[in-house]
Coordinates of C-alpha atoms in Angstrom, one line a residue:
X1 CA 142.3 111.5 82.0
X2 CA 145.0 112.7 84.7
X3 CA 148.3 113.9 83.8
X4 CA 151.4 115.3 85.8
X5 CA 153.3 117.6 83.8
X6 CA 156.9 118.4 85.1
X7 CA 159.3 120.4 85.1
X8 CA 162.9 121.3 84.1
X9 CA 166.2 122.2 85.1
X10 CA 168.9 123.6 82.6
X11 CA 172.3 122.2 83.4
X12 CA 174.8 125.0 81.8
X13 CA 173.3 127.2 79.6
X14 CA 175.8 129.5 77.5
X15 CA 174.6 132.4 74.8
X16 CA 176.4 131.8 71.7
X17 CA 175.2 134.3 69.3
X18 CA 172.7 137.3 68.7
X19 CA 170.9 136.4 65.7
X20 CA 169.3 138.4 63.2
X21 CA 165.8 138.2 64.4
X22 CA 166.5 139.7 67.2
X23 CA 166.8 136.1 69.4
X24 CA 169.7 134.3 70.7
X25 CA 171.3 131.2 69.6
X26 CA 172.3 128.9 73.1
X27 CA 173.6 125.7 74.3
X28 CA 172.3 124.2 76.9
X29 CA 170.9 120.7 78.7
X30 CA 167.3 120.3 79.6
X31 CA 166.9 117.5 82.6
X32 CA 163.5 116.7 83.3
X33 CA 162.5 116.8 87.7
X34 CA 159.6 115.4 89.2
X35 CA 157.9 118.5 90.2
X36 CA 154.6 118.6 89.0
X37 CA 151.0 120.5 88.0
X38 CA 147.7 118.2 87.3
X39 CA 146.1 118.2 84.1
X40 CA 142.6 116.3 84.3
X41 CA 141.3 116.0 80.5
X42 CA 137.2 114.9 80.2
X43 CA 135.0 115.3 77.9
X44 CA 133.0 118.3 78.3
X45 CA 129.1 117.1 78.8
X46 CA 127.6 120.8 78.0
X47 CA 129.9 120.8 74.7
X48 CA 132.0 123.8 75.5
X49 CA 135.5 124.1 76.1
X50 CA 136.8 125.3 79.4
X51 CA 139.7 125.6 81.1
X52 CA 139.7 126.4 85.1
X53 CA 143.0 127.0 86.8
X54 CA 144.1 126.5 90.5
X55 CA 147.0 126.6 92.9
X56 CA 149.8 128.4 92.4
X57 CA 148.0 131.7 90.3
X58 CA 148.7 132.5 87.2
X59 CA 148.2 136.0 85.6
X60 CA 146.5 136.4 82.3
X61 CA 143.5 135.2 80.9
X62 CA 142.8 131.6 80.7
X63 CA 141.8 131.8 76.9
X64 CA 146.0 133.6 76.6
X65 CA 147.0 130.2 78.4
X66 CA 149.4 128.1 76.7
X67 CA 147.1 125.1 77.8
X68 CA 144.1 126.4 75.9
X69 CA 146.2 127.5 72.8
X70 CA 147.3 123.9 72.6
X71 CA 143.7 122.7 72.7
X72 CA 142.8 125.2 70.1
X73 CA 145.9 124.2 67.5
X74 CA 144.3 120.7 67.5
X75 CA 140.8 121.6 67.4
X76 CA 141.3 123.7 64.3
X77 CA 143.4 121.6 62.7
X78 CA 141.1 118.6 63.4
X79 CA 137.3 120.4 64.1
X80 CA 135.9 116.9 63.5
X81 CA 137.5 114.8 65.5
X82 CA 138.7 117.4 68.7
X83 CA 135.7 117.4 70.6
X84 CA 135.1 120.0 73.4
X85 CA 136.3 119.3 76.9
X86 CA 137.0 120.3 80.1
X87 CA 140.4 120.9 81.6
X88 CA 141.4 121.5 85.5
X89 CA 144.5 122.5 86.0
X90 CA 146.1 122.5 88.8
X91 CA 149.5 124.4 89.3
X92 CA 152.5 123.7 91.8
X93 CA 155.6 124.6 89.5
X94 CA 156.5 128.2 90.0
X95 CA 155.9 130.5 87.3
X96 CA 158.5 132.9 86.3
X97 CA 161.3 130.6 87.6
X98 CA 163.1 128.7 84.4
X99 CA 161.5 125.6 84.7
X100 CA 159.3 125.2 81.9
X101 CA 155.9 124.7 83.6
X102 CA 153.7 126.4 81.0
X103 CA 155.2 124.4 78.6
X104 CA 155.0 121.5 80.2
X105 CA 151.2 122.1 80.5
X106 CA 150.8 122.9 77.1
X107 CA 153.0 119.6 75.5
X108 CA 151.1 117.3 78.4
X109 CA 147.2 118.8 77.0
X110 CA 148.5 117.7 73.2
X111 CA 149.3 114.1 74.7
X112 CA 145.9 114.1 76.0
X113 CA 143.7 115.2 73.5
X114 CA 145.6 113.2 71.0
X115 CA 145.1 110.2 73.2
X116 CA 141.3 111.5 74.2
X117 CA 140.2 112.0 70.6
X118 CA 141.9 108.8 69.3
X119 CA 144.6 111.6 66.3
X120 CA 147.3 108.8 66.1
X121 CA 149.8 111.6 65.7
X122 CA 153.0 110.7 66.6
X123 CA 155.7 111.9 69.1
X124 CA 157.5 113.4 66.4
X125 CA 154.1 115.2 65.1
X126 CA 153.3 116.3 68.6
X127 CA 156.9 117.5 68.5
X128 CA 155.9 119.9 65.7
X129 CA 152.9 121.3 67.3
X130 CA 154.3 121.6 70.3
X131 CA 157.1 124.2 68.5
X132 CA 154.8 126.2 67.3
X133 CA 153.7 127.2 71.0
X134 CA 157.1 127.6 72.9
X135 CA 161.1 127.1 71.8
X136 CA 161.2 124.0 74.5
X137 CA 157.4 123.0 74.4
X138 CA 158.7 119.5 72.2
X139 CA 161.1 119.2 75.4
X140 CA 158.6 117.7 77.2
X141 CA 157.0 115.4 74.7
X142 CA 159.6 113.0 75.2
X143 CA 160.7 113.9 78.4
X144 CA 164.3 112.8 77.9
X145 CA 167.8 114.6 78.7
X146 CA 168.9 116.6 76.1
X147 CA 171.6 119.1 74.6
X148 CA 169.5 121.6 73.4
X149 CA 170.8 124.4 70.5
X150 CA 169.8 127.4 68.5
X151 CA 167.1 128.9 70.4
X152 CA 166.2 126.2 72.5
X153 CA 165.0 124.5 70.1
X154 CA 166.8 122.0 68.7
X155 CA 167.7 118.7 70.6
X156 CA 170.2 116.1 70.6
X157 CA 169.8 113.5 72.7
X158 CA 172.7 112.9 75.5
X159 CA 173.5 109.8 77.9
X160 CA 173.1 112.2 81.4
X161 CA 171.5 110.4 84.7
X162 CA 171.8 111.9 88.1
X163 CA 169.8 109.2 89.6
X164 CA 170.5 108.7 93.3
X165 CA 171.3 112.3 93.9
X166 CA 169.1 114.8 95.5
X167 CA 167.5 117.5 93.8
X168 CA 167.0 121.0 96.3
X169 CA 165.2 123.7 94.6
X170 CA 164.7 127.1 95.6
X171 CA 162.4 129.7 94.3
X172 CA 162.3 133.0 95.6
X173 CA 159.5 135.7 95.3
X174 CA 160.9 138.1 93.1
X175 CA 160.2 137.9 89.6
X176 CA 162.8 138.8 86.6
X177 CA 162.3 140.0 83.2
X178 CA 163.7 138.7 79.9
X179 CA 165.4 142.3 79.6
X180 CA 166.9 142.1 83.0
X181 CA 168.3 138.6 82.3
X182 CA 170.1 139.9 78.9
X183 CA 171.4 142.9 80.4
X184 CA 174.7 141.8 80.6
X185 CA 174.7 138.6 79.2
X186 CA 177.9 139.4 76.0
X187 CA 177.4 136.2 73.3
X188 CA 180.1 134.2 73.1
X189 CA 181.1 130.7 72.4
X190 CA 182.5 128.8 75.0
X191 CA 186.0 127.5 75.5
X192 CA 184.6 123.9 75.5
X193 CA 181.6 122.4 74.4
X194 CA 179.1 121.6 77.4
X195 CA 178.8 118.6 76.1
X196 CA 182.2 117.5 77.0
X197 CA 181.9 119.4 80.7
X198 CA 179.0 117.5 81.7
X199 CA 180.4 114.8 80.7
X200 CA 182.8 114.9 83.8
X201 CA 182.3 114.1 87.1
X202 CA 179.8 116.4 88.5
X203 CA 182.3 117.9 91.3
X204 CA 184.1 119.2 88.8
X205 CA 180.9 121.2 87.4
X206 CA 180.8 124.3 89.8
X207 CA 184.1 125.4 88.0
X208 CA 183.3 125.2 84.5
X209 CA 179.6 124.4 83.9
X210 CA 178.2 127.7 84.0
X211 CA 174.4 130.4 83.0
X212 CA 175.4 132.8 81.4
X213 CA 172.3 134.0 83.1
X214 CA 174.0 134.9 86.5
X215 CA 175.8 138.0 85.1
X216 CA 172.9 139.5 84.9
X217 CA 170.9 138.3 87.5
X218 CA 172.8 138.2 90.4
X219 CA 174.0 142.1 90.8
X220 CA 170.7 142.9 90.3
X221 CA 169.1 139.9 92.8
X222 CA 171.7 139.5 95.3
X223 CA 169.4 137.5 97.1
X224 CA 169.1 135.1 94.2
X225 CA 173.0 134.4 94.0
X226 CA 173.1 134.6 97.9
X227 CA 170.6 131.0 97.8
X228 CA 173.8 129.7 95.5
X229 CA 175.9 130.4 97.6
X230 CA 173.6 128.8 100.9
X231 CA 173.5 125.9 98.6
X232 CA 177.1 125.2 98.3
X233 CA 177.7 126.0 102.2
X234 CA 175.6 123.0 103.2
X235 CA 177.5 120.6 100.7
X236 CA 176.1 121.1 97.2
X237 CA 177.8 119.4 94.7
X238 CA 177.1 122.1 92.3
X239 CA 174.6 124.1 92.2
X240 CA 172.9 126.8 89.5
X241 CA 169.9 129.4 88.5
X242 CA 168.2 127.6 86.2
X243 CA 167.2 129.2 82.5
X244 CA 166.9 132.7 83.4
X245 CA 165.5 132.4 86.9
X246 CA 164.6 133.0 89.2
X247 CA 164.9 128.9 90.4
X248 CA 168.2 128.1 91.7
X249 CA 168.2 124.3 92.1
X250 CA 171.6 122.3 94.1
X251 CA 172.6 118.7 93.5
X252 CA 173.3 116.6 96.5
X253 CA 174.8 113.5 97.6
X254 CA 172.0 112.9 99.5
X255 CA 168.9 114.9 101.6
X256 CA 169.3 117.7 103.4
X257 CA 167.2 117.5 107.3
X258 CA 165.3 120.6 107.5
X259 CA 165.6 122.4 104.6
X260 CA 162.5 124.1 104.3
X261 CA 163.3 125.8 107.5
X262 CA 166.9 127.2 105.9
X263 CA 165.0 129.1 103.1
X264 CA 162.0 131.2 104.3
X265 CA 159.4 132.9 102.2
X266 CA 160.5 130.9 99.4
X267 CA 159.2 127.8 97.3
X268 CA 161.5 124.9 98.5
X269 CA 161.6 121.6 96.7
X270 CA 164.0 118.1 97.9
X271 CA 163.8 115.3 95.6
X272 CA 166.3 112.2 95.7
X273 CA 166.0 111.3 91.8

């Protein structure tokens, strides 16, 4: 079995509160984009479990991977019926760039082993195993717009389609650190709910749908808010970091010739949606 997990862009995401765990409550939209990795789920003929990564590299140990830890939440809740097997995965979304890839991975392998091992559980029981792995691991179950609250992990589904438009995504090399991304991020709520800003027309988005994220980020990355600004020069209709970066993705009327060539030494995605 061959799956295609994808990512995610966050459209707007706002910090609300500090919370008492030590977390942050948020607000924000989760869009799903057809970038993908490749999952391929068989039954393993030596009756081991293995996991074998390739493409874009991934540090860590592959037993640490969310992928495996989704495998192993099954297998120990169901040892009789998860049977061992074999998954290749292959890896094109950036890590460390706030699109959700390693969640993606891990929600996609609990879609295929339920299917593989014949559970029957639900998408609202893979839901629940999904949150025990990561806040927007359930995200991806579904794979539908959302609003998401508290941290990220609590949805609410919303009418949003940006078919027809073109998606450019932009990831850079440099890598940024949960305590670099809060740095200056001050909780607040927002003047208006998101909910009501993306609901109007998406010109009017670069002036009041904002990441909080970007305080932080951008004095310390300059070259991550100079690919904003590139992507509003050539004709953006807004354009944003997504979740805590370093991805900065623009939404076009249409493609853009050449733009691979605009952004060197970077990972450059175009998409019409």
């Amino acid at each position: 079995m061959t799956l295609f997990p994808n990512a995610k862009i966050n459209i707007g995401l706002n910090i609300t509160a500090r919370r008492p765990d030590g977390y942050h409550d948020l607000e924000t939209v989760f869009y799903p984009i057809p970038l993908n990795d490749t999952l391929t789920v068989k039954h393993a003929d030596d009756g081991t479990f293995r996991l074998q990564m390739s493409g874009t590299p991934i540090e860590g140990n592959p037993d640490d991977n969310l992928v495996s830890r989704a495998y192993r939440l099954l297998q120990q809740e169901f040892p009789e019926r998860v049977v061992p097997v074999h998954i290749d995965l292959v890896k094109t979304i950036p890590t460390g760039a706030g699109l959700g890839g390693g969640s993606a991975d891990a929600a996609y392998t609990l879609c295929a082993v339920n299917t593989l091992c014949q559970l029957q559980l639900t998408p609202q029981q893979l839901e629940e195993r999904a949150a025990t792995l990561g806040a927007d691991c359930p995200f991806f179950i579904q794979n539908q717009p959302v609003f998401a609250t508290g941290i990220g992990n609590i949805f609410h589904p919303i009418s949003l389609s940006l078919h027809g438009r073109t998606l450019v995504l932009i990831k850079p090399s440099v890598a940024i650190s949960t305590r670099e991304a809060y740095s200056a991020v001050r909780p607040q709520q927002p003047a208006q709910p998101l909910t009501a800003l993306i609901a109007q027309p998406i010109e009017q988005w670069r002036t009041t749908v904002v990441n909080d994220f970007e305080a932080s980020v951008f004095p310390l990355y300059p070259e991550v808010a100079a690919i904003k600004q590139r992507l509003y020069d050539l004709g953006a209709l807004y354009a944003s970091m997504s979740g805590s970066g370093s991805s900065v993705y623009g939404i076009f009327s249409s493609p853009i010739a050449n733009i691979n060539t605009m952004f060197p030494d970077t990972f450059c995605f175009q998409h019409t949606l």
